[in-house]
XYZ file of C-alpha atoms in Angstrom:
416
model
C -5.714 142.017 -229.746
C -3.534 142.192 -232.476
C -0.034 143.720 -233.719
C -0.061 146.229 -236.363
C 2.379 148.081 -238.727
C 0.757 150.679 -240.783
C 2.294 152.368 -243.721
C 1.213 155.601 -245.253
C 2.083 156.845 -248.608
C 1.016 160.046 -250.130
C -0.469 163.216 -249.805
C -1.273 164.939 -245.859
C -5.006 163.679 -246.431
C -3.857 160.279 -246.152
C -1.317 160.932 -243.330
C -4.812 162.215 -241.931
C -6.759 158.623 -242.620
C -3.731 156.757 -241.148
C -3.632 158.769 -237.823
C -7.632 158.107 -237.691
C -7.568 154.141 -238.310
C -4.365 154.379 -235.546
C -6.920 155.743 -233.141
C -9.438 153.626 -233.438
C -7.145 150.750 -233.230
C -5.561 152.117 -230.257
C -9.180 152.091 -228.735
C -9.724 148.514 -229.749
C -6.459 147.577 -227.811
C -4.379 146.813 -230.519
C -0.779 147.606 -230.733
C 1.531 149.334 -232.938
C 4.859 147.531 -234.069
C 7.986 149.033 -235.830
C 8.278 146.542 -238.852
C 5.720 143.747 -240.397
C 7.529 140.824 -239.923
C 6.614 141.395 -236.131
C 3.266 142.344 -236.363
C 0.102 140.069 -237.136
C -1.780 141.966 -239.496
C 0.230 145.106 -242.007
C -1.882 148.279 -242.948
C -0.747 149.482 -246.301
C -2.173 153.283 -247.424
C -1.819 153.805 -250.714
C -1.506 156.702 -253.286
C -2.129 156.321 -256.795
C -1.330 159.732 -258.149
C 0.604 158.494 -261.104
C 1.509 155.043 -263.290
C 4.991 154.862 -261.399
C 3.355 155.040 -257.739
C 1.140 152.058 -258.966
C 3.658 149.681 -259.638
C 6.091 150.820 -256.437
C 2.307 150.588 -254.316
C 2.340 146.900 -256.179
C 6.039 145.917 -255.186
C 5.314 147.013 -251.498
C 2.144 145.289 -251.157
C 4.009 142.183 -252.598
C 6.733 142.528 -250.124
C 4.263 142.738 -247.189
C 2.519 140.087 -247.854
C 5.454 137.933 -247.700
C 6.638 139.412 -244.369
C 3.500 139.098 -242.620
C 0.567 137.195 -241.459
C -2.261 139.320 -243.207
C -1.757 142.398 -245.482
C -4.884 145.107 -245.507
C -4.657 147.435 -248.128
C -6.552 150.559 -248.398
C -6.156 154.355 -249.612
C -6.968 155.838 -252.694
C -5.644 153.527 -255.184
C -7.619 150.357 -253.148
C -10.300 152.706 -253.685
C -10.078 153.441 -257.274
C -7.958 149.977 -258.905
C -8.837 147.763 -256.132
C -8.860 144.917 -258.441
C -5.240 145.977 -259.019
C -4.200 144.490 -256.394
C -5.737 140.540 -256.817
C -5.041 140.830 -260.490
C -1.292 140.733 -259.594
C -1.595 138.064 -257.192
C -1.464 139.922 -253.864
C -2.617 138.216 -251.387
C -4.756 141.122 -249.495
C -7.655 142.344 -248.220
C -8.410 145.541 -250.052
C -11.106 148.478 -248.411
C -11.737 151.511 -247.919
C -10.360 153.406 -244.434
C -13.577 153.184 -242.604
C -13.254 149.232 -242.841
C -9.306 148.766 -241.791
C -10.113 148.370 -237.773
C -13.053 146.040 -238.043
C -11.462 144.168 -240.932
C -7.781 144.129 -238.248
C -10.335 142.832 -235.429
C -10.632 139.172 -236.850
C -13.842 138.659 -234.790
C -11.941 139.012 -231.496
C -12.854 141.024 -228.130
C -11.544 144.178 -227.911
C -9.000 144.937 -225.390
C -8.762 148.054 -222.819
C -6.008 150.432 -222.139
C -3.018 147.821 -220.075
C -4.324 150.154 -216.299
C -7.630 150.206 -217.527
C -7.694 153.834 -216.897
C -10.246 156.392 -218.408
C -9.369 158.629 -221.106
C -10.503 162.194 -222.507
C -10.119 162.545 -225.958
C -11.338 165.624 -227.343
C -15.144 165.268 -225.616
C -15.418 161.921 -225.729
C -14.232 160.268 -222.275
C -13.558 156.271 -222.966
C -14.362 154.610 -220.290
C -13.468 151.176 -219.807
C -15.628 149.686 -217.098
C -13.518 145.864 -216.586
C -10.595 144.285 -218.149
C -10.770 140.229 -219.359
C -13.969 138.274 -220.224
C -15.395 135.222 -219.512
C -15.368 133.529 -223.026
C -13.082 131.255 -224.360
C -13.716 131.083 -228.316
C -11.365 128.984 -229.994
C -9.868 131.509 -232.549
C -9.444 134.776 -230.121
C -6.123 135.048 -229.133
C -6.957 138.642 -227.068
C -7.746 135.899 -223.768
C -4.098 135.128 -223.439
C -2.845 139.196 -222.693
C -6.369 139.887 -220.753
C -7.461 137.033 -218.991
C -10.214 136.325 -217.532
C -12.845 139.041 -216.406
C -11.940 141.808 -213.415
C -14.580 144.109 -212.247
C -13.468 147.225 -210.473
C -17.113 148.162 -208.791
C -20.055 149.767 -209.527
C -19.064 152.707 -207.705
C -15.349 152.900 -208.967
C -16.606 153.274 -212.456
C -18.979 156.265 -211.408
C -16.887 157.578 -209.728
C -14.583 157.549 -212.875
C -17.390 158.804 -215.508
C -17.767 161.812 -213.191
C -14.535 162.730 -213.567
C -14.574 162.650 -217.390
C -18.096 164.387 -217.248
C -16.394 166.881 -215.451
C -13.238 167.533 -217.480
C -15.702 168.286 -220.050
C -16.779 165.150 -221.729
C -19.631 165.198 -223.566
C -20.058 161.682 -224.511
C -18.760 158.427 -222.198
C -17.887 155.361 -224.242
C -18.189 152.560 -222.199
C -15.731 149.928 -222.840
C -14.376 146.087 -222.348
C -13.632 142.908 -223.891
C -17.190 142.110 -222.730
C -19.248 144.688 -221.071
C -22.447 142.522 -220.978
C -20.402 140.556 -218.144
C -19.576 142.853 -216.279
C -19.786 141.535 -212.641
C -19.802 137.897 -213.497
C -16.750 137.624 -211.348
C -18.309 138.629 -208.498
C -21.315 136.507 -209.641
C -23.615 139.149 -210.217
C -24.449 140.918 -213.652
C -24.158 144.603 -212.924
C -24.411 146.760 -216.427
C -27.903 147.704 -216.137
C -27.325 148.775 -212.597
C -23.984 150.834 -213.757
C -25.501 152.273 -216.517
C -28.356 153.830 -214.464
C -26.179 155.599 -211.659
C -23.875 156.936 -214.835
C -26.690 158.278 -216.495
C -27.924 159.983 -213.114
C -24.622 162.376 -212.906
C -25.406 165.709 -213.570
C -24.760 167.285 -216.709
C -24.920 167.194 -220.371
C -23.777 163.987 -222.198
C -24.614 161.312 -223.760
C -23.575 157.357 -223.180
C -22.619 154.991 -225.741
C -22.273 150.708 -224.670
C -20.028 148.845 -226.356
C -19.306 145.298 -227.380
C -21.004 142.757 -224.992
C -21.344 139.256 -226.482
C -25.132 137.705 -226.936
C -24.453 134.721 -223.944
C -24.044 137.964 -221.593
C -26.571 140.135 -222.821
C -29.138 137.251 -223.051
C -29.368 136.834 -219.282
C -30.053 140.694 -218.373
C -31.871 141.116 -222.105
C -34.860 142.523 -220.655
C -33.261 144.626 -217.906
C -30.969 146.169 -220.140
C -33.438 146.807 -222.596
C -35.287 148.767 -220.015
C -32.944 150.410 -219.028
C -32.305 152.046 -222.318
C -35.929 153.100 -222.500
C -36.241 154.834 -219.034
C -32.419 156.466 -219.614
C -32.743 159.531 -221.968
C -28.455 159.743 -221.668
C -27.575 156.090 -223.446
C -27.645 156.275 -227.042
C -30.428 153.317 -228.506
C -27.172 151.582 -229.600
C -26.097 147.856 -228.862
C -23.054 145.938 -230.527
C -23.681 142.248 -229.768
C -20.928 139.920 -232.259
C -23.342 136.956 -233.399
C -20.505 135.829 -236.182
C -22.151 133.380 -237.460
C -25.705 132.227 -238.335
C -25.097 128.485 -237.740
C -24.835 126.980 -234.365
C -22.557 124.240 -235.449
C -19.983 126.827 -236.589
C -20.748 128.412 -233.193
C -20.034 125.938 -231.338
C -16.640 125.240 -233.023
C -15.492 128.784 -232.119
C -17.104 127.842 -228.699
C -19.108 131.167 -228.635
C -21.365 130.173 -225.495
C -24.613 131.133 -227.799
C -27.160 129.713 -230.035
C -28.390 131.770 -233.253
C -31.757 131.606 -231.306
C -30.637 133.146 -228.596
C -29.072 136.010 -230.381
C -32.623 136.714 -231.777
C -34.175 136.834 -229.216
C -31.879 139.912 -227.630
C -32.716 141.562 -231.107
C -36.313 140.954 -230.669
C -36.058 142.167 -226.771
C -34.663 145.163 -228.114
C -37.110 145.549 -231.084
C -39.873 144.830 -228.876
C -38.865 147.967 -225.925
C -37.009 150.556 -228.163
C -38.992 152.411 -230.884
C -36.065 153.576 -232.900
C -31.988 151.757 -231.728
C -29.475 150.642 -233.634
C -28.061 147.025 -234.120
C -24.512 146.663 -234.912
C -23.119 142.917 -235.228
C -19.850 141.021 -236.403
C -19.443 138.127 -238.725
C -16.767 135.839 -239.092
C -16.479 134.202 -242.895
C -14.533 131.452 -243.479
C -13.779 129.392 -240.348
C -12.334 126.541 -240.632
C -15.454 124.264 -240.467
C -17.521 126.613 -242.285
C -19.399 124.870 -244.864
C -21.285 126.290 -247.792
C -24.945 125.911 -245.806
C -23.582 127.314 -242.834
C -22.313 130.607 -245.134
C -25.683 131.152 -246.026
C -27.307 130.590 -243.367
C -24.893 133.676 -242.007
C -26.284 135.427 -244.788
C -30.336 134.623 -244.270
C -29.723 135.784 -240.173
C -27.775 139.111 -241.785
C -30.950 139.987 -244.070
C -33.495 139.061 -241.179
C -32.427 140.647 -238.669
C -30.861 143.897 -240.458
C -28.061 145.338 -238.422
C -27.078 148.967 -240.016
C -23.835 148.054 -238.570
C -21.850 144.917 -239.570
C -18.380 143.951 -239.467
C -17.201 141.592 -241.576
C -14.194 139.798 -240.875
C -12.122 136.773 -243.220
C -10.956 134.403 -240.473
C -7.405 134.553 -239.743
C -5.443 131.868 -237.460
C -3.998 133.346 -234.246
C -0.632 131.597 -233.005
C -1.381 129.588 -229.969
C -5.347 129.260 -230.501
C -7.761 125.778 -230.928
C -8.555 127.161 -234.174
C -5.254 127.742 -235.534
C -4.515 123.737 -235.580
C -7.802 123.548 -237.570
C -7.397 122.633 -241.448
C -8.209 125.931 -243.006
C -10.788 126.575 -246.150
C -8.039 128.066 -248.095
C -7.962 131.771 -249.530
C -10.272 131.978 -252.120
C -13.358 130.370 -250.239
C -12.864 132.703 -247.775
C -12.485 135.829 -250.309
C -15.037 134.634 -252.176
C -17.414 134.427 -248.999
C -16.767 137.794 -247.800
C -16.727 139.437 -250.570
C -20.394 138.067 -250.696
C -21.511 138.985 -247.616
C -20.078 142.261 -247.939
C -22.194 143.039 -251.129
C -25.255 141.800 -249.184
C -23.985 144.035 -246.405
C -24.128 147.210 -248.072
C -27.937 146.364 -249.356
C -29.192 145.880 -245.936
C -27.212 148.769 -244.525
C -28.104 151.136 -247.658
C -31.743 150.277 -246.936
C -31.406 151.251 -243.218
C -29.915 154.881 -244.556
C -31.647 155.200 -246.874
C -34.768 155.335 -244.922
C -33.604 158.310 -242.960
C -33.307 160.467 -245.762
C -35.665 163.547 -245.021
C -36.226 162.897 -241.360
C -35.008 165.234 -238.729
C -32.539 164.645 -236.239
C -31.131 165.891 -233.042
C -27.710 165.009 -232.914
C -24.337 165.550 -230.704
C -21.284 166.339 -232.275
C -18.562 164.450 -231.680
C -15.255 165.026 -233.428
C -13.551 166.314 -236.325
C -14.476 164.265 -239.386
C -13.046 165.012 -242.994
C -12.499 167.690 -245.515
C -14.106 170.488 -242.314
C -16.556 168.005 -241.672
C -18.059 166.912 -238.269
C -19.229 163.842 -237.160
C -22.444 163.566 -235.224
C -24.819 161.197 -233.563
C -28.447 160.543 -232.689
C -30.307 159.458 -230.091
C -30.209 155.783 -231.682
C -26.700 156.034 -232.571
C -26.691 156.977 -236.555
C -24.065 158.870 -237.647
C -24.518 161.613 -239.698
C -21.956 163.580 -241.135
C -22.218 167.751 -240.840
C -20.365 169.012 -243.789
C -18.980 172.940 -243.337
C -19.002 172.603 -239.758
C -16.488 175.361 -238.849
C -17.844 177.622 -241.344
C -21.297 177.203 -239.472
C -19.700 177.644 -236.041
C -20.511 173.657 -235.515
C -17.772 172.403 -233.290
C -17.539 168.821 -230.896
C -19.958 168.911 -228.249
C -22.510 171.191 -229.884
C -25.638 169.973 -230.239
C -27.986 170.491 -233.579
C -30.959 169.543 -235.072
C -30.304 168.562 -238.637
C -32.098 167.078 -241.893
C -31.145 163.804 -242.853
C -30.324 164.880 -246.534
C -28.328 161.654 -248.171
C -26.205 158.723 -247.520
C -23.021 156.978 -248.785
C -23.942 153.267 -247.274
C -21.733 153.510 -243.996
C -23.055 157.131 -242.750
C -25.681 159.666 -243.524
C -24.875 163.217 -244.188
C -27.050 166.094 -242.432
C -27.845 169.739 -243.411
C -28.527 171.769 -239.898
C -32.212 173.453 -239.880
């Protein structure tokens, strides 16, 4: 969990992005703070409309970076002089809006809502199912405001989705710091069980998992997996954090899981679903990261080819094990993810790419931009419906669409 401060400078498109990336960091459990100096991480949203708004985009990223722990900067001119920004010696990380709440996450758990209580937002009903976890990885500082896992029951959380199915929600988004361990503090491992009496309310919706760390999904791998099959409701969608392909490194950030073990989720899943989607984390950058352990991060990232990955620079949290660690130092660990972020967008391109042409049936979701809607699959792909309100396409409509092109991060679909 970590404080933000977000600025926003320009035009009422980018007051747009800002309230977006809020959101979605709101979701995640972050929180909002009135000035930098009191947050952990500063969002910066630039314009670059003219020479003058350059240089005063230049002084204020300057002055951030002074006043806090880590400066993001993104917006239209980190989208068209990114470079700007590095050439005059700002320390930042620099991408585009999409990026700004995985890049804020620094590899840590998400947290809920502080009463854990479900929310309707538009159609989608968030639904978090347990607050805490059961890890303790030496650079998350999210354990010390959550603690350690508590798991309201299987029939508390039904009875919750049914409400949110009922106030119209058309997709559930199941969330926690760790759904995959759900129940360990009762000493039994209840998401598979969960999932199936969600997916048997009546009505129309769809189910979406989200993060549960590889040492809890491991344990119920083939369970879950099953369960996805025989439950036409859940999306074909895991997010399992592996961040990083080396088990030393691993077991530094005391991550409770071996690269092998990781696989061999993936390959349960591979091995059950015909068509799902794999979305991972990786940390670059920790402190006792060495060059062989980088790439063997990057030989796991092009094996096992996630069409989701977050990549985060490691960042020291006040008060963690890895905080006291001697760091790598700022350009090893710009250098490293700006690396793995080029591979990145080959092995996600390639997964996009390779839906160009197929049809889709897909559930619409929420507003996207410029009249847009975004929409999602039965393996969790989104894909972008441009025109929507022109075609009558509004959240929770469902459509079958052609797959028609891709910009890396999302496809775009033409209804048929």
């Amino acid at each position: 969990m970590a404080r933000y401060h977000i600025e926003t400078y320009g035009c009422t498109s980018n007051r747009g992005e800002s309230r977006a990336i809020e959101r979605r960091l709101r979701d995640g459990g972050h929180r909002p703070v009135d000035s930098a100096d009191a947050a952990d991480v500063a969002i910066l949203n630039t314009c670059t409309v003219v020479e003058t708004t350059e240089d005063n985009m230049l002084r204020r990223a300057r002055e951030l970076s002074d006043e806090t722990a880590d400066l993001i900067v993104t917006g239209c001119m980190a989208l068209a002089q990114g470079t700007a920004f590095e050439e005059a010696d700002v320390d930042a990380t620099v991408v585009g809006w999409d990026e700004v709440p995985e890049a804020v996450a620094n590899g840590e758990c998400p947290t809920t809502t502080p009463d854990t209580d479900p929310v309707l937002d538009g159609v989608i009903g968030i639904l978090p199912i347990a607050r805490g976890c059961m890890s303790d990885c030496s650079y998350c500082i999210t354990k010390f405001a959550t603690g350690r896992i508590d798991s309201p029951s299987i029939e508390t959380n039904v009875e919750r989705a049914r409400e949110l199915v009922e106030a119209g929600a058309s997709e559930i988004r199941i969330t926690g710091q760790d759904t995959g361990v759900y129940g360990l503090d009762q000493g039994e491992r209840w998401l598979p069980a969960l999932l199936r009496e969600i997916c048997a309310i009546e009505g129309e919706f769809r189910v979406r998992v989200g993060m549960a760390n590889p040492w809890g999904v491991h344990a119920v791998r083939e369970e879950l997996a099953q369960t996805f099959a025989e439950c036409e409701k859940l999306y074909n969608f895991l997010h399992v954090p592996v961040q990083s392909g080396s088990d030393d490194v691993l077991a530094d950030m005391r991550r409770q899981h071996t690269v092998a073990e990781f696989r061999e989720v993936v390959e349960t899943f591979d091995r059950t679903l015909a068509d799902w989607t794999l979305a991972t984390d990786f940390v670059v950058g920790f402190p006792t990261e060495t060059e062989e352990d980088f790439e063997q991060s990057m030989a796991l990232l092009e094996t096992v080819a996630p069409e989701t990955v977050n990549i985060t620079r490691f960042s020291k949290r006040p008060g963690t094990d890895a905080a006291e660690m001697k760091g790598l130092g700022g350009t090893v660990k710009k250098e490293r993810s700006k690396a793995m972020t080029d591979r990145k967008q080959a092995v996600v391109g390639a997964a996009h790419e390779a839906l160009v042409g197929a049809h889709r049936d897909v559930l619409a979701v929420e507003p996207g931009k410029h009249d847009s809607v975004q929409a999602f699959d039965d393996a969790y792909h989104q894909i972008v419906i441009p025109d929507a309100a022109a075609r009558g396409i509004e959240p929770g409509d469902r459509v079958t669409v052609e797959v028609t092109d891709h910009n890396t991060l999302y496809a775009f679909g033409e209804p048929v």
